[in-house]
């Protein structure tokens, strides 16, 4: 396999829905050392000067963004749990954003739908997206499909993604994602980012 080539000035790393409350307790993430591997990749991306971004799903009081027709989120609206409106509060403490790194709150599964990420990337001439996070079948899948339609070059970092269902993770990374993205390891990205 040919070595990975990246234009640092045109590449963004998206750490998507990397939730502290879930990833620390998820067997699929723990067994595969997803948190530690993501930390290493985040450090390499920062050192290489990549545009590092984060997203997490947040809502206003009363969950006003959620329609009763939304099967994914409507149960949350009626859960009685207070919503979190600050995305940084949800991000795993091992990979918290630094000052100046872009963090967006989203109200749907897809990281680009209704958020400022795409205009920010366009304004900064980003055409390559490295994506990772939780869940492989959620934010990663939705964002890959949408970003592919926007003509981004996409790299999914397989060993920095996790899902409640490891079989679904494997199916997506082996059979579905390769149709629209390159499925890569953190090690291959880190190697490509070396001076």
CSV table of C-alpha atoms in Angstrom, one decimal:
chain,number,residue,atom,x,y,z
A,1,UNK,CA,0.0,0.0,0.0
A,2,UNK,CA,1.3,3.4,-0.9
A,3,UNK,CA,2.2,5.8,1.9
A,4,UNK,CA,-0.4,8.5,2.7
A,5,UNK,CA,0.2,12.0,1.4
A,6,UNK,CA,-1.4,15.0,3.1
A,7,UNK,CA,-1.3,18.8,2.3
A,8,UNK,CA,-1.2,20.2,5.9
A,9,UNK,CA,-2.5,23.6,4.8
A,10,UNK,CA,-5.6,22.1,3.3
A,11,UNK,CA,-6.4,19.3,5.8
A,12,UNK,CA,-8.7,19.4,8.9
A,13,UNK,CA,-9.0,16.8,11.7
A,14,UNK,CA,-12.5,16.4,13.0
A,15,UNK,CA,-12.9,14.8,16.4
A,16,UNK,CA,-16.6,14.0,16.3
A,17,UNK,CA,-18.9,13.3,19.2
A,18,UNK,CA,-15.9,12.1,21.3
A,19,UNK,CA,-18.0,11.9,24.4
A,20,UNK,CA,-16.4,11.4,27.8
A,21,UNK,CA,-19.5,9.8,29.4
A,22,UNK,CA,-19.6,7.1,26.7
A,23,UNK,CA,-16.1,6.3,25.4
A,24,UNK,CA,-14.6,5.7,28.8
A,25,UNK,CA,-17.2,2.9,29.4
A,26,UNK,CA,-17.6,1.5,26.0
A,27,UNK,CA,-16.0,-2.0,25.6
A,28,UNK,CA,-15.4,-1.5,21.9
A,29,UNK,CA,-13.4,1.7,22.6
A,30,UNK,CA,-11.6,0.4,25.7
A,31,UNK,CA,-10.4,-2.8,24.1
A,32,UNK,CA,-9.1,-1.0,21.1
A,33,UNK,CA,-7.5,1.9,23.0
A,34,UNK,CA,-9.5,4.4,21.0
A,35,UNK,CA,-8.9,7.2,23.5
A,36,UNK,CA,-5.2,6.8,23.7
A,37,UNK,CA,-4.8,6.4,20.0
A,38,UNK,CA,-6.9,9.6,19.4
A,39,UNK,CA,-4.8,11.5,21.9
A,40,UNK,CA,-1.7,10.5,19.9
A,41,UNK,CA,-3.3,11.6,16.6
A,42,UNK,CA,-4.5,14.8,18.0
A,43,UNK,CA,-1.0,15.6,19.2
A,44,UNK,CA,0.5,14.9,15.9
A,45,UNK,CA,-2.1,17.0,14.1
A,46,UNK,CA,-1.5,19.9,16.4
A,47,UNK,CA,2.3,19.6,15.9
A,48,UNK,CA,1.8,19.5,12.1
A,49,UNK,CA,-0.4,22.6,12.2
A,50,UNK,CA,-3.5,20.9,11.0
A,51,UNK,CA,-6.9,22.7,11.4
A,52,UNK,CA,-8.3,20.7,14.4
A,53,UNK,CA,-12.0,20.8,15.0
A,54,UNK,CA,-14.6,19.2,17.3
A,55,UNK,CA,-18.3,18.7,17.4
A,56,UNK,CA,-20.8,17.4,19.9
A,57,UNK,CA,-24.6,17.2,19.9
A,58,UNK,CA,-26.2,19.9,22.2
A,59,UNK,CA,-29.6,21.4,22.7
A,60,UNK,CA,-31.2,24.5,24.2
A,61,UNK,CA,-33.5,24.4,27.3
A,62,UNK,CA,-36.7,22.6,26.3
A,63,UNK,CA,-35.0,20.8,23.4
A,64,UNK,CA,-36.6,23.3,21.0
A,65,UNK,CA,-34.5,21.9,18.2
A,66,UNK,CA,-36.1,18.5,18.4
A,67,UNK,CA,-39.2,17.7,16.4
A,68,UNK,CA,-41.6,14.9,17.5
A,69,UNK,CA,-41.0,13.5,14.0
A,70,UNK,CA,-37.3,13.0,14.8
A,71,UNK,CA,-36.9,9.3,15.7
A,72,UNK,CA,-33.3,9.7,16.8
A,73,UNK,CA,-33.7,12.5,19.3
A,74,UNK,CA,-37.4,12.7,20.3
A,75,UNK,CA,-36.9,10.3,23.3
A,76,UNK,CA,-34.2,12.7,24.6
A,77,UNK,CA,-36.7,15.5,24.5
A,78,UNK,CA,-39.0,13.6,26.9
A,79,UNK,CA,-36.3,12.1,29.1
A,80,UNK,CA,-36.5,14.7,31.8
A,81,UNK,CA,-32.7,15.1,31.6
A,82,UNK,CA,-31.6,18.7,31.3
A,83,UNK,CA,-29.9,19.5,28.0
A,84,UNK,CA,-26.3,20.4,27.7
A,85,UNK,CA,-25.8,23.5,25.6
A,86,UNK,CA,-21.9,23.7,25.7
A,87,UNK,CA,-20.3,21.1,23.4
A,88,UNK,CA,-17.0,21.3,25.3
A,89,UNK,CA,-18.7,19.9,28.4
A,90,UNK,CA,-19.3,16.7,26.5
A,91,UNK,CA,-15.9,16.1,24.9
A,92,UNK,CA,-13.7,13.5,26.5
A,93,UNK,CA,-11.2,15.2,28.9
A,94,UNK,CA,-8.3,13.4,27.2
A,95,UNK,CA,-8.9,15.3,23.9
A,96,UNK,CA,-10.2,18.7,25.0
A,97,UNK,CA,-9.9,21.5,22.6
A,98,UNK,CA,-7.2,24.1,23.0
A,99,UNK,CA,-7.9,27.8,22.7
A,100,UNK,CA,-8.4,28.7,19.0
A,101,UNK,CA,-9.5,25.3,17.9
A,102,UNK,CA,-12.9,25.2,16.3
A,103,UNK,CA,-15.7,23.6,18.4
A,104,UNK,CA,-19.3,23.4,17.1
A,105,UNK,CA,-22.5,22.3,18.7
A,106,UNK,CA,-24.8,20.4,16.4
A,107,UNK,CA,-28.5,19.4,16.7
A,108,UNK,CA,-28.5,16.4,14.4
A,109,UNK,CA,-26.3,13.4,13.8
A,110,UNK,CA,-24.3,14.9,10.8
A,111,UNK,CA,-21.5,17.2,11.9
A,112,UNK,CA,-22.1,19.5,8.9
A,113,UNK,CA,-25.8,19.8,8.9
A,114,UNK,CA,-26.8,23.2,10.3
A,115,UNK,CA,-23.3,24.0,11.7
A,116,UNK,CA,-20.6,26.4,10.8
A,117,UNK,CA,-18.0,23.8,10.0
A,118,UNK,CA,-18.4,23.8,6.2
A,119,UNK,CA,-18.2,27.6,5.8
A,120,UNK,CA,-15.2,27.6,8.2
A,121,UNK,CA,-13.4,25.0,6.2
A,122,UNK,CA,-14.2,26.8,2.9
A,123,UNK,CA,-12.9,30.0,4.3
A,124,UNK,CA,-9.7,28.3,5.2
A,125,UNK,CA,-9.3,26.4,1.9
A,126,UNK,CA,-9.7,23.0,3.6
A,127,UNK,CA,-10.4,20.2,1.0
A,128,UNK,CA,-9.3,17.2,3.0
A,129,UNK,CA,-11.1,15.9,6.1
A,130,UNK,CA,-9.7,13.4,8.6
A,131,UNK,CA,-12.7,12.1,10.7
A,132,UNK,CA,-12.9,10.0,13.8
A,133,UNK,CA,-15.3,9.6,16.7
A,134,UNK,CA,-18.3,7.9,18.2
A,135,UNK,CA,-20.3,6.4,16.8
A,136,UNK,CA,-19.1,4.9,13.6
A,137,UNK,CA,-22.7,4.3,12.7
A,138,UNK,CA,-23.8,7.8,13.7
A,139,UNK,CA,-21.8,10.9,13.3
A,140,UNK,CA,-19.0,9.3,11.3
A,141,UNK,CA,-21.3,7.6,8.8
A,142,UNK,CA,-23.6,10.6,8.4
A,143,UNK,CA,-20.8,13.1,8.0
A,144,UNK,CA,-18.8,10.9,5.6
A,145,UNK,CA,-21.8,10.5,3.3
A,146,UNK,CA,-22.6,14.3,3.4
A,147,UNK,CA,-19.0,15.5,3.0
A,148,UNK,CA,-18.5,13.1,0.1
A,149,UNK,CA,-21.4,14.9,-1.7
A,150,UNK,CA,-19.5,18.2,-1.0
A,151,UNK,CA,-16.4,16.7,-2.8
A,152,UNK,CA,-14.1,16.6,0.2
A,153,UNK,CA,-11.3,14.1,0.2
A,154,UNK,CA,-12.1,11.9,3.2
A,155,UNK,CA,-10.0,9.8,5.5
A,156,UNK,CA,-11.7,7.8,8.2
A,157,UNK,CA,-9.4,6.8,11.0
A,158,UNK,CA,-10.6,3.3,11.8
A,159,UNK,CA,-8.8,2.8,15.1
A,160,UNK,CA,-10.0,6.1,16.5
A,161,UNK,CA,-13.7,5.3,15.9
A,162,UNK,CA,-16.0,3.2,18.0
A,163,UNK,CA,-19.6,2.0,18.0
A,164,UNK,CA,-22.0,0.3,20.4
A,165,UNK,CA,-22.0,-2.6,17.9
A,166,UNK,CA,-18.5,-3.7,16.8
A,167,UNK,CA,-19.9,-5.7,13.9
A,168,UNK,CA,-21.5,-2.6,12.5
A,169,UNK,CA,-18.2,-0.7,12.9
A,170,UNK,CA,-16.4,-3.4,11.0
A,171,UNK,CA,-19.0,-3.6,8.2
A,172,UNK,CA,-19.0,0.2,7.7
A,173,UNK,CA,-15.2,0.5,7.8
A,174,UNK,CA,-14.6,-2.5,5.6
A,175,UNK,CA,-17.5,-2.4,3.1
A,176,UNK,CA,-19.2,1.0,3.1
A,177,UNK,CA,-16.7,3.8,3.9
A,178,UNK,CA,-14.2,2.7,1.2
A,179,UNK,CA,-16.7,3.6,-1.5
A,180,UNK,CA,-16.4,7.3,-0.5
A,181,UNK,CA,-13.3,7.7,1.7
A,182,UNK,CA,-9.9,6.2,2.5
A,183,UNK,CA,-10.1,4.1,5.7
A,184,UNK,CA,-6.7,4.5,7.4
A,185,UNK,CA,-5.0,3.9,10.7
A,186,UNK,CA,-3.9,6.6,13.1
A,187,UNK,CA,-0.3,5.4,12.7
A,188,UNK,CA,-0.5,6.0,8.9
A,189,UNK,CA,-1.8,9.5,9.4
A,190,UNK,CA,0.8,10.3,12.1
A,191,UNK,CA,3.5,9.0,9.7
A,192,UNK,CA,2.2,11.3,6.9
A,193,UNK,CA,2.3,14.3,9.3
A,194,UNK,CA,6.0,13.9,10.2
A,195,UNK,CA,8.3,16.7,9.0
